[in-house]
């Protein structure tokens, strides 16, 4: 099941692994710089200021990024995670990921105006569509039941408020 | 004994009808969610965390105890019936368990797993009840400097888990620590890494981080590589065991308990090492060694018992020191501290009702697991057939719901997607998730201890080094420098059973295509260098961690 990386994909992954090292290094730099830019605190107590630990963590990230780059240079590769429903070997299906992100963001944008029962239903339907489900009517039914059902569960059963949006007065 | 009377009071707390109901509900939900493919125990706990927000703290923790054990057992069911374990602790269960299932003995495999989990869980929880108060008494004495040292040990131990790349573990830890720094610094009142975003001032809610890394990251990662062929699920009847199954299971259960509990109690990176040790031990001691690899019941009974015992053992450092050793325990720590309670040595003195209620409900959860799961096994097996489109859509749906419900803040939903993208990247490049989640949750506590320690010593760095903490730092240094240290050890000094466990881990990783950034070489019969071509699919960096690798001969 684990596929031996072939020549070209190894090289390609090698390049993107340098990207990870770069990301870690940039993050480390950000931590150190932002810690050094912290203004003097007037209410600070104790000898260790707010900047000390960020500098240490930033330093750790910088060191790790160097070691990771060295590791990649010597041929080390991070192994993509396997799993129950995962078939590695083929490329990454960016289209599905992008569609999922769209469904996810539309929920974030619509939860205020529409309320959770509908925005959640849109989220579920959108994700099912993105993942390849083509039972449109059945999906809509399931999505609505989940949206409305979870709203009732949280609001009535668990005393946690969720936005009701345009369904106010109906639910 | 004092522990027993406290425990009796704990049962009085846990056995109120209301609390009992939530314990059972926790087990039921934990198993139902944990059995779903792609959802491990830590994700189960993170997803179900918001459900307890409306409850009072004792009831919430009692429900958590049920979820904890339920999620653990659910993962084993998945690996027995699907042969593709979602998390490392179930890898061993899958080896023999799935072979048994294929040979038409799925019911027996599930039964020995369930009963073994019950036996081990009960004994280990009893051990927890006896050991934890003593550890707490000792831990009250230790200074902030010592506690900081133990936290550093926990950080380093989780990054050096057997068989994974060490530099990637440290990278993951650094990411987690960085996320944990975001927000207003409690001591100075200054904003760190908030970039002027008001919503970040209070820091990122741990629910958002855990759900983002585990649930959203997993859903996105799986969606990008979704298996389009239907997956084979082995049908299962009601679990039952014959007389000979019982005869072959009870000793492995007990041995598994003995192996699992201490490994869970020390910060050694979770249940992977002890479950493999148990597997190898059973293989050695079995009267039917020829059945191993073809579905030996001992190979399910032992590791499953070990897994559960180490889960209970993991609660010792969690409750007495406030230090989690697994991702699941880390999420539990976050849950407990979200109620304004800081787990630590004083917890037993300040919140006896809560602690003993929690321990008592572990017993109840364990029993409920047995009572519910034997008859419900066919139902759980059917859950495995849920269409993948609905499964992952559902995960994203409930992840959003949980993250939003935590603070009723839309900003958290955007944050969730960003952290989910981080989780995707970490899966893509083989960065382990455990160090990150431990870093996020434990990092702020460690910073506080560090500051206290240096405040007590008036800023002298020497104040960090007390007799106890020096010992801990020596252990940390040994773990970090192990590849160097091992060269100076005589070859015989390493325990043979560890060698074999390392070998088995490698085989299993190879077989399942799990994190094969593993760096343990095959047993090489000749004295020559191992054949790199026949080695694992994953090319290894020389920097990789090789904690247990006595057969390395290519010096």
Short mmCIF file of C-alpha atoms in Angstrom, two decimals, chain B residues 102-270:
data_model
loop_
_atom_site.label_atom_id
_atom_site.label_comp_id
_atom_site.label_asym_id
_atom_site.label_seq_id
_atom_site.Cartn_x
_atom_site.Cartn_y
_atom_site.Cartn_z
CA UNK B 102 -10.69 -12.51 7.39
CA UNK B 103 -10.64 -16.06 8.70
CA UNK B 104 -14.24 -15.64 9.83
CA UNK B 105 -13.34 -14.92 13.44
CA UNK B 106 -14.21 -11.20 13.54
CA UNK B 107 -16.64 -11.79 16.39
CA UNK B 108 -13.95 -13.43 18.52
CA UNK B 109 -11.45 -10.68 17.74
CA UNK B 110 -13.93 -8.00 18.78
CA UNK B 111 -14.88 -9.96 21.88
CA UNK B 112 -11.32 -10.43 23.10
CA UNK B 113 -10.65 -6.76 22.39
CA UNK B 114 -13.71 -5.64 24.33
CA UNK B 115 -13.27 -7.96 27.29
CA UNK B 116 -9.52 -7.38 27.34
CA UNK B 117 -10.10 -3.62 27.32
CA UNK B 118 -12.50 -4.04 30.22
CA UNK B 119 -10.15 -6.20 32.29
CA UNK B 120 -7.11 -4.02 31.62
CA UNK B 121 -9.04 -0.80 32.03
CA UNK B 122 -10.45 -1.88 35.37
CA UNK B 123 -7.13 -3.02 36.81
CA UNK B 124 -5.30 0.01 35.45
CA UNK B 125 -7.92 2.41 36.81
CA UNK B 126 -7.55 0.75 40.19
CA UNK B 127 -3.80 1.25 39.92
CA UNK B 128 -4.45 4.88 38.97
CA UNK B 129 -6.61 5.34 42.07
CA UNK B 130 -3.87 3.88 44.27
CA UNK B 131 -0.87 5.57 42.66
CA UNK B 132 -2.17 9.01 41.77
CA UNK B 133 -2.69 10.39 45.33
CA UNK B 134 0.84 9.35 46.26
CA UNK B 135 2.28 10.91 43.14
CA UNK B 136 0.27 14.05 43.83
CA UNK B 137 1.65 14.20 47.39
CA UNK B 138 5.18 13.92 46.07
CA UNK B 139 4.49 16.38 43.28
CA UNK B 140 3.31 19.08 45.69
CA UNK B 141 6.87 19.20 46.96
CA UNK B 142 8.48 19.83 43.61
CA UNK B 143 9.30 23.38 42.62
CA UNK B 144 8.33 25.32 39.49
CA UNK B 145 11.84 24.65 38.18
CA UNK B 146 11.26 20.91 38.48
CA UNK B 147 7.84 21.10 36.89
CA UNK B 148 9.29 23.06 34.02
CA UNK B 149 11.93 20.37 33.57
CA UNK B 150 9.29 17.63 33.45
CA UNK B 151 7.37 19.63 30.84
CA UNK B 152 10.53 19.95 28.74
CA UNK B 153 10.88 16.18 29.05
CA UNK B 154 7.29 15.75 27.86
CA UNK B 155 7.99 18.01 24.86
CA UNK B 156 11.10 16.13 23.89
CA UNK B 157 9.60 12.69 24.50
CA UNK B 158 6.67 13.30 22.18
CA UNK B 159 8.91 14.61 19.43
CA UNK B 160 11.11 11.53 19.58
CA UNK B 161 8.44 8.90 19.24
CA UNK B 162 9.82 5.61 18.09
CA UNK B 163 10.20 5.45 14.37
CA UNK B 164 9.48 8.98 13.27
CA UNK B 165 11.74 11.69 11.98
CA UNK B 166 13.08 13.68 14.90
CA UNK B 167 13.64 16.95 13.09
CA UNK B 168 10.05 16.86 11.83
CA UNK B 169 8.83 16.18 15.36
CA UNK B 170 10.69 19.25 16.60
CA UNK B 171 9.31 21.32 13.73
CA UNK B 172 5.82 20.28 14.73
CA UNK B 173 6.52 21.13 18.37
CA UNK B 174 7.76 24.57 17.34
CA UNK B 175 4.59 25.21 15.33
CA UNK B 176 2.47 24.20 18.32
CA UNK B 177 4.41 26.36 20.76
CA UNK B 178 4.13 29.32 18.39
CA UNK B 179 0.34 28.94 18.18
CA UNK B 180 0.21 28.69 21.97
CA UNK B 181 2.00 32.06 22.29
CA UNK B 182 -0.69 33.97 20.40
CA UNK B 183 -2.68 36.34 22.58
CA UNK B 184 -2.25 38.63 25.56
CA UNK B 185 0.63 37.65 27.79
CA UNK B 186 -0.85 37.14 31.26
CA UNK B 187 2.14 38.51 33.16
CA UNK B 188 2.85 41.69 31.24
CA UNK B 189 -0.51 42.33 29.59
CA UNK B 190 1.16 42.70 26.22
CA UNK B 191 -0.21 41.35 22.98
CA UNK B 192 1.97 38.78 21.30
CA UNK B 193 1.60 37.70 17.68
CA UNK B 194 -1.88 39.16 17.44
CA UNK B 195 -1.03 41.60 14.61
CA UNK B 196 -3.68 43.96 15.87
CA UNK B 197 -6.49 41.47 15.34
CA UNK B 198 -8.84 41.89 18.27
CA UNK B 199 -10.16 38.34 18.05
CA UNK B 200 -6.69 36.96 18.64
CA UNK B 201 -6.16 38.85 21.88
CA UNK B 202 -7.58 36.05 24.01
CA UNK B 203 -5.50 33.50 22.17
CA UNK B 204 -6.83 30.79 19.90
CA UNK B 205 -9.33 28.53 21.60
CA UNK B 206 -7.89 25.05 22.02
CA UNK B 207 -11.07 23.54 20.60
CA UNK B 208 -10.44 25.46 17.38
CA UNK B 209 -6.82 24.28 17.23
CA UNK B 210 -7.62 20.64 18.01
CA UNK B 211 -10.64 20.43 15.72
CA UNK B 212 -8.77 22.30 12.99
CA UNK B 213 -5.65 20.16 13.11
CA UNK B 214 -7.42 16.85 13.57
CA UNK B 215 -10.86 17.07 11.97
CA UNK B 216 -10.57 19.74 9.27
CA UNK B 217 -7.00 18.78 8.40
CA UNK B 218 -7.95 15.13 8.15
CA UNK B 219 -11.04 15.81 6.04
CA UNK B 220 -9.13 18.02 3.61
CA UNK B 221 -6.20 15.62 3.41
CA UNK B 222 -8.43 12.62 2.84
CA UNK B 223 -10.52 14.49 0.28
CA UNK B 224 -7.38 15.20 -1.71
CA UNK B 225 -6.55 11.48 -1.85
CA UNK B 226 -9.96 9.87 -1.51
CA UNK B 227 -10.09 6.19 -2.35
CA UNK B 228 -12.78 5.95 -4.99
CA UNK B 229 -13.16 2.21 -4.84
CA UNK B 230 -15.55 0.79 -2.25
CA UNK B 231 -13.72 -0.48 0.79
CA UNK B 232 -14.15 -4.02 2.00
CA UNK B 233 -15.84 -4.36 5.36
CA UNK B 234 -16.04 -7.73 7.04
CA UNK B 235 -19.51 -8.50 8.37
CA UNK B 236 -19.71 -9.47 12.01
CA UNK B 237 -22.19 -11.25 14.22
CA UNK B 238 -22.53 -11.04 17.97
CA UNK B 239 -19.11 -11.27 19.63
CA UNK B 240 -18.59 -14.42 21.64
CA UNK B 241 -15.63 -16.55 22.63
CA UNK B 242 -15.15 -20.27 22.98
CA UNK B 243 -13.54 -21.91 25.99
CA UNK B 244 -10.21 -22.15 24.19
CA UNK B 245 -10.39 -18.47 23.20
CA UNK B 246 -10.83 -17.58 26.86
CA UNK B 247 -7.95 -19.84 27.80
CA UNK B 248 -5.69 -18.17 25.29
CA UNK B 249 -6.80 -14.62 26.09
CA UNK B 250 -6.70 -14.13 29.83
CA UNK B 251 -2.96 -14.22 30.31
CA UNK B 252 -2.28 -11.75 27.48
CA UNK B 253 -4.88 -9.42 29.02
CA UNK B 254 -3.06 -9.40 32.34
CA UNK B 255 0.40 -9.12 30.80
CA UNK B 256 -0.86 -6.31 28.58
CA UNK B 257 -2.10 -4.45 31.63
CA UNK B 258 1.28 -4.74 33.31
CA UNK B 259 3.08 -3.49 30.20
CA UNK B 260 0.61 -0.73 29.36
CA UNK B 261 0.09 1.08 32.65
CA UNK B 262 3.67 2.19 33.38
CA UNK B 263 4.29 3.15 29.75
CA UNK B 264 1.19 5.29 29.82
CA UNK B 265 2.27 6.94 33.04
CA UNK B 266 5.64 8.15 31.78
CA UNK B 267 5.90 10.72 29.02
CA UNK B 268 7.10 8.27 26.38
CA UNK B 269 4.99 9.20 23.43
CA UNK B 270 1.80 7.24 23.73
#
